[in-house]
Coordinates of C-alpha atoms and ligand atoms in Angstrom, one line a residue:
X61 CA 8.5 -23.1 5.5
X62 CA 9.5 -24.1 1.9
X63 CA 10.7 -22.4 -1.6
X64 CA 6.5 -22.7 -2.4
X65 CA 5.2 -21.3 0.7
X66 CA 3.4 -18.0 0.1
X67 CA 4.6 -14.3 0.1
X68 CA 2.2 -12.9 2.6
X69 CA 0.8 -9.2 1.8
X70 CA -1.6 -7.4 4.6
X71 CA -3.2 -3.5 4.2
X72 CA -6.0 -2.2 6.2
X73 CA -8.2 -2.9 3.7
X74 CA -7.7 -2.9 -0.1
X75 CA -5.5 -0.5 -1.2
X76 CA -2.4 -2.7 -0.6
X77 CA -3.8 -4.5 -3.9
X78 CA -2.1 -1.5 -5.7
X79 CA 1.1 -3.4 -4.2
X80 CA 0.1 -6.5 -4.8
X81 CA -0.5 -6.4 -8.5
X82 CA 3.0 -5.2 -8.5
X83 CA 4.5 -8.1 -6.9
X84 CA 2.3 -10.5 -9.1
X85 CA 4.1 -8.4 -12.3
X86 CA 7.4 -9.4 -11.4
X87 CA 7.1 -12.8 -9.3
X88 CA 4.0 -14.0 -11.4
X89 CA 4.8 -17.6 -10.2
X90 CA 4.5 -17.3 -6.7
X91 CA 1.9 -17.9 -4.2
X92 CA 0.6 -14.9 -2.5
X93 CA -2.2 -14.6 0.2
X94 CA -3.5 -11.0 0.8
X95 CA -5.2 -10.1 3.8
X96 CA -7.2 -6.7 4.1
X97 CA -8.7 -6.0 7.0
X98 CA -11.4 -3.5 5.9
X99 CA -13.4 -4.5 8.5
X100 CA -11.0 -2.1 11.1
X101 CA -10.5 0.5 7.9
X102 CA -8.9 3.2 8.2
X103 CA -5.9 2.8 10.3
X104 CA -4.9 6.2 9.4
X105 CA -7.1 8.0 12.8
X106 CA -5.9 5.0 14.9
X107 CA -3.2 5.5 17.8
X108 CA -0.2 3.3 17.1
X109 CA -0.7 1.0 19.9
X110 CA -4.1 -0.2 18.2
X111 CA -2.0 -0.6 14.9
X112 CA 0.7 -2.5 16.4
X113 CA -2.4 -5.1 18.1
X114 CA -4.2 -5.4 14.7
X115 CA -0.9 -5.8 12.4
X116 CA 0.1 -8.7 14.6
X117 CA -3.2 -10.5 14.6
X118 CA -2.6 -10.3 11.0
X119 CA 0.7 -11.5 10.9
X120 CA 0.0 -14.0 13.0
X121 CA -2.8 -15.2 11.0
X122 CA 0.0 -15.1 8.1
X123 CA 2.5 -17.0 9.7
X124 CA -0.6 -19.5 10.4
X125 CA -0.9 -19.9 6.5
X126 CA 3.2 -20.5 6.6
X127 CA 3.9 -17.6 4.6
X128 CA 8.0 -17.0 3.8
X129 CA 8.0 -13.1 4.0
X130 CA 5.5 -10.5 4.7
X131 CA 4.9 -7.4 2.8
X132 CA 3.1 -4.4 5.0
X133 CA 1.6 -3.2 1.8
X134 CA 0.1 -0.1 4.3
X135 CA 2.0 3.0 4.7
X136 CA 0.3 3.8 7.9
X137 CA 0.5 0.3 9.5
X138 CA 4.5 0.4 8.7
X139 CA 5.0 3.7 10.6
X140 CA 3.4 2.7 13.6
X141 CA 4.6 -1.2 13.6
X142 CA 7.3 -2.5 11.3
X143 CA 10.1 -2.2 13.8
X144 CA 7.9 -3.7 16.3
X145 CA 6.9 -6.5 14.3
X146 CA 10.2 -6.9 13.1
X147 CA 11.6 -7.8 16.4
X148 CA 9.2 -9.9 17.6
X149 CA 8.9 -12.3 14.7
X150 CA 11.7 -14.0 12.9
X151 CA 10.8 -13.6 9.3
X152 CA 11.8 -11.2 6.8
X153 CA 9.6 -8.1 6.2
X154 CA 9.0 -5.6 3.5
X155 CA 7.1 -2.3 4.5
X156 CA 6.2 0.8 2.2
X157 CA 8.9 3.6 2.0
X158 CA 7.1 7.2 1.4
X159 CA 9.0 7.8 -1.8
X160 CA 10.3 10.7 -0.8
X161 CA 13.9 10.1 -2.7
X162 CA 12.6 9.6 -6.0
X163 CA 10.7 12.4 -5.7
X164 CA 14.0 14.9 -4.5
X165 CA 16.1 13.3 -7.1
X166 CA 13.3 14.3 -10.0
X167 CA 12.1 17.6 -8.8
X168 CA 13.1 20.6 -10.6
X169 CA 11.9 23.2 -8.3
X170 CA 12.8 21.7 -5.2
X171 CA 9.0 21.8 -4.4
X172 CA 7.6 18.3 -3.4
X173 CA 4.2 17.2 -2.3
X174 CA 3.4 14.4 0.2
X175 CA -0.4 13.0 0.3
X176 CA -0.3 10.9 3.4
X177 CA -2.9 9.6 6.2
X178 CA -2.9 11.2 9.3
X179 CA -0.8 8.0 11.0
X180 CA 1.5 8.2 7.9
X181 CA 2.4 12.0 9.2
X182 CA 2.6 11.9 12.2
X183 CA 4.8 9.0 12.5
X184 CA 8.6 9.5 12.5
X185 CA 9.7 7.1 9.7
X186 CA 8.2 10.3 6.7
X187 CA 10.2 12.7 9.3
X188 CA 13.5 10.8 9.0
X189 CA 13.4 10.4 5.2
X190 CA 12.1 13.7 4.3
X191 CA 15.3 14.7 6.5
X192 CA 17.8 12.5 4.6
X193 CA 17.2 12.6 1.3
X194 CA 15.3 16.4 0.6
X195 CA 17.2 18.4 2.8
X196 CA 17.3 21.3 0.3
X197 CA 14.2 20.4 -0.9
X198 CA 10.7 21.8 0.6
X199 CA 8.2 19.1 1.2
X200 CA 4.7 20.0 2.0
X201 CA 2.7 17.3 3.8
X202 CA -1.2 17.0 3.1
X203 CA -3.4 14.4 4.8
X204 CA -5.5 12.9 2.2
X205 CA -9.1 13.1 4.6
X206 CA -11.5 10.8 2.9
X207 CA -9.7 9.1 0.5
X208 CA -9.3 6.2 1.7
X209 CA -12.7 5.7 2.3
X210 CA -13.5 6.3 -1.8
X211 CA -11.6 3.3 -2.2
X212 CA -12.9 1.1 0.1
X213 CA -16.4 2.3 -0.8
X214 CA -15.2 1.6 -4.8
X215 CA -16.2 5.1 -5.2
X216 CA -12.8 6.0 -7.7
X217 CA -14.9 7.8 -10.3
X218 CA -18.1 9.4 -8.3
X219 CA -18.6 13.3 -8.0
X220 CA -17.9 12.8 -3.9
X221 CA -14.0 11.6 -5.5
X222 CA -13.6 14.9 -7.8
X223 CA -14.8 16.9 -5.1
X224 CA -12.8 15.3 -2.0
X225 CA -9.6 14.7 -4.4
X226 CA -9.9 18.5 -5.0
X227 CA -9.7 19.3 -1.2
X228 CA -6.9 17.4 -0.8
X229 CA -4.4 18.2 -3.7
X230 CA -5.4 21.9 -4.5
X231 CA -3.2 23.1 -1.5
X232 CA -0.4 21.2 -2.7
X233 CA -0.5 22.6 -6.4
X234 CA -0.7 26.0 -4.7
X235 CA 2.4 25.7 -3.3
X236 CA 3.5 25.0 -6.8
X237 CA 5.0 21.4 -6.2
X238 CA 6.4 19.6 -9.4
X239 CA 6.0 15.9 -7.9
X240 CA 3.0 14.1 -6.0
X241 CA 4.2 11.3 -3.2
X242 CA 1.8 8.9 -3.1
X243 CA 2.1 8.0 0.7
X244 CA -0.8 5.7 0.9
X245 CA -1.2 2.3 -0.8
X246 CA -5.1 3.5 -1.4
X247 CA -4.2 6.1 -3.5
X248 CA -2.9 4.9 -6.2
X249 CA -6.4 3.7 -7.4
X250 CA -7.4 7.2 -7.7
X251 CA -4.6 8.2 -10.3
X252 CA -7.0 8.7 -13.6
X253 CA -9.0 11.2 -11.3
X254 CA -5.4 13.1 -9.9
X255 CA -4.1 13.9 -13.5
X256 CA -7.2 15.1 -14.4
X257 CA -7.2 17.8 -11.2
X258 CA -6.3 21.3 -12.7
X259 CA -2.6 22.2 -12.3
X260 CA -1.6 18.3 -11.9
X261 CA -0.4 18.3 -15.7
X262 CA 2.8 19.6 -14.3
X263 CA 3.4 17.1 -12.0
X264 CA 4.8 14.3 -12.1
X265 CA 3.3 11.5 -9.4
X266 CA 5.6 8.8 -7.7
X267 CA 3.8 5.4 -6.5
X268 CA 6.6 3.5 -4.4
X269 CA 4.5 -0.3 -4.9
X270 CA 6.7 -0.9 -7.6
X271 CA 10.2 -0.2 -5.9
X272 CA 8.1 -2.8 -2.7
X273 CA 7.6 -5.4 -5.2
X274 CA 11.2 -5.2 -6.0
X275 CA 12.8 -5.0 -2.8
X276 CA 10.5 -8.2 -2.5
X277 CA 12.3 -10.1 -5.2
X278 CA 15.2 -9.3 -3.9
X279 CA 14.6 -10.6 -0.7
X280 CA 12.9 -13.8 -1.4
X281 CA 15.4 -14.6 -4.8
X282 CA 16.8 -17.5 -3.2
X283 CA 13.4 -19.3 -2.2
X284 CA 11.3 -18.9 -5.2
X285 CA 8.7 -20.8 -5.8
X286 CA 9.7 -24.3 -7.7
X287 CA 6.1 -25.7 -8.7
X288 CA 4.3 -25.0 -12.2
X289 CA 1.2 -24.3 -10.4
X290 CA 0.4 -21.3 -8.0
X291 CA -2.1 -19.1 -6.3
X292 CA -3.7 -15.9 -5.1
X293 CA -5.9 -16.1 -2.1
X294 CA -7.6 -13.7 -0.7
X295 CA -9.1 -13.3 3.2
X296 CA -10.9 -10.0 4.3
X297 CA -12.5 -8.8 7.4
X298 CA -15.0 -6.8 5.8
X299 CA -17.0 -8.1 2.4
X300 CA -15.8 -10.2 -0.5
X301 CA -17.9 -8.1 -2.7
X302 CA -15.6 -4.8 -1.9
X303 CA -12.8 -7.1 -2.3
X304 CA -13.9 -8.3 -5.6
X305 CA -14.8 -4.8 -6.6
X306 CA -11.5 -3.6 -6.4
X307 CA -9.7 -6.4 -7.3
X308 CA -12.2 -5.7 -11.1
X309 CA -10.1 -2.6 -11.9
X310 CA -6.8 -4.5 -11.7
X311 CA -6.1 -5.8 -15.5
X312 CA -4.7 -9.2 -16.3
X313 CA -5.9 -10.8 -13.8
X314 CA -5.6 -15.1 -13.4
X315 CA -9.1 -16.0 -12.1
X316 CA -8.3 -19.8 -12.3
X317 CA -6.1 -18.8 -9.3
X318 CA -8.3 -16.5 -7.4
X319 CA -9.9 -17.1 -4.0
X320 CA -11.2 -15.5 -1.7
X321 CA -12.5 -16.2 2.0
X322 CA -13.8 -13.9 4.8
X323 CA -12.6 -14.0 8.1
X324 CA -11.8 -12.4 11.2
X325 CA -7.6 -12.6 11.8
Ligands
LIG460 N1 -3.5 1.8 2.7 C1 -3.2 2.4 4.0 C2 -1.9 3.2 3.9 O1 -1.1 3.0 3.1 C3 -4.4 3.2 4.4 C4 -4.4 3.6 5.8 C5 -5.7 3.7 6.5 O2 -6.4 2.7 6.6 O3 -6.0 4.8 6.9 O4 -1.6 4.1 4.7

């Protein structure tokens, strides 16, 4: 492993490219392969054993490409196998943190929403941080049933999004929450179509992929890349078209860098 080996970033399919284009923001020079394994999308109605199985095929495909950190840019996969992973492999890792503190440090009402797969809410890591940092703070959960699959499928601005984002956050503005978790890397693709839900113009709604990318500077500060030239590559289990799709409503993207491969981890 070297300064220029790449920052490795895994999701169950695409929606860790929300955290992605935050790490390329702030570590633009570095070399970054992405694997989304859409192919075994969603992870959210998985047990955790079958998480922990598929995360490590991933990693170890990572660790294959000789990758200097990995970055489990998947809410769900981190609850059910971060600590695992992280004792059975001896490289640095970054997973998502439901941004539950940012969200009891802004709120006004002490009224907090948190839109989460079923995995994600079920798993003790939301538990723990809901319990450290918003104890006087009410936090309703709400498992975001079908959104991940609007992403996947690339369909952000269809009827079937209004209809199935309505579902999902229309209990949470009930309880008259003043801030919207985002605790699900998917979800963040769906923003335009959450501030437009009635009720959302009062709330404020907290992505954690840019506090990820961060903590991924951090981490890797001392081993940053040291060559003018770098690049994204891209592997998925599922099709390079959905990948490409979704990877079209990220702006400012380097194509001259881009690739991207299918396979099987
Ligand atoms: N992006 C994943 C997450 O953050 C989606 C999980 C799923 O595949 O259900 O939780």
């Amino acid at each position: 492993m070297s300064n220029n080996s790449p920052i490795g970033v895994f999701d169950s399919g695409v929606g860790g490219l929300s955290v992605w284009r935050e790490i390329v923001k702030i570590l633009p020079s570095e070399n970054i392969i992405y694997f989304a394994d859409s192919k075994n999308c969603p992870y959210g109605t998985k047990t955790d054993e079958e998480i922990i199985n598929l995360s490590r095929k991933i990693v170890d495909f990572l660790i294959s490409q000789n990758c200097k950190i990995i970055v489990v840019a998947c809410n769900t996969a981190t609850a059910a196998a971060i600590s695992t992973l992280r004792k059975e492999y001896n490289l640095p890792f970054v997973g998502m943190e439901p941004a539950v503190k940012p969200a009891a440090i802004n709120t006004k009402n002490k009224k907090i929403g948190v839109l989460a797969t079923e995995g994600t809410i079920r798993g003790s890591h939301l538990k723990k941080t809901t319990e450290i940092y918003a104890k006087d703070t009410q936090v309703f959960v709400q498992i975001g049933e079908g959104l991940v699959e609007l992403v996947e499928s690339n369909n952000i601005y269809s009827d079937k999004a209004i209809k199935t984002l309505n579902k999902c956050i229309k209990p949470l503005i009930d309880k008259e929450i003043d801030q919207l978790v985002l605790g699900c890397t998917h979800y963040p693709f769906l923003c335009k179509l959450i501030k437009q839900i009635d009720g959302m113009e009062n709330v404020d709604i907290i992505n954690p992929a840019p506090a990820v990318a961060l903590r991924t500077l951090e981490l890797i500060k001392n081993t940053l890349n040291t060559e003018n030239e770098n690049y994204y590559h891209f592997y998925t289990s599922g099709s390079i078209l959905q990948l490409k799709n979704t990877l079209s409503i990220i702006e400012n993207i380097d194509y001259n860098k881009v690739k991207i491969y299918k396979t099987n981890p």
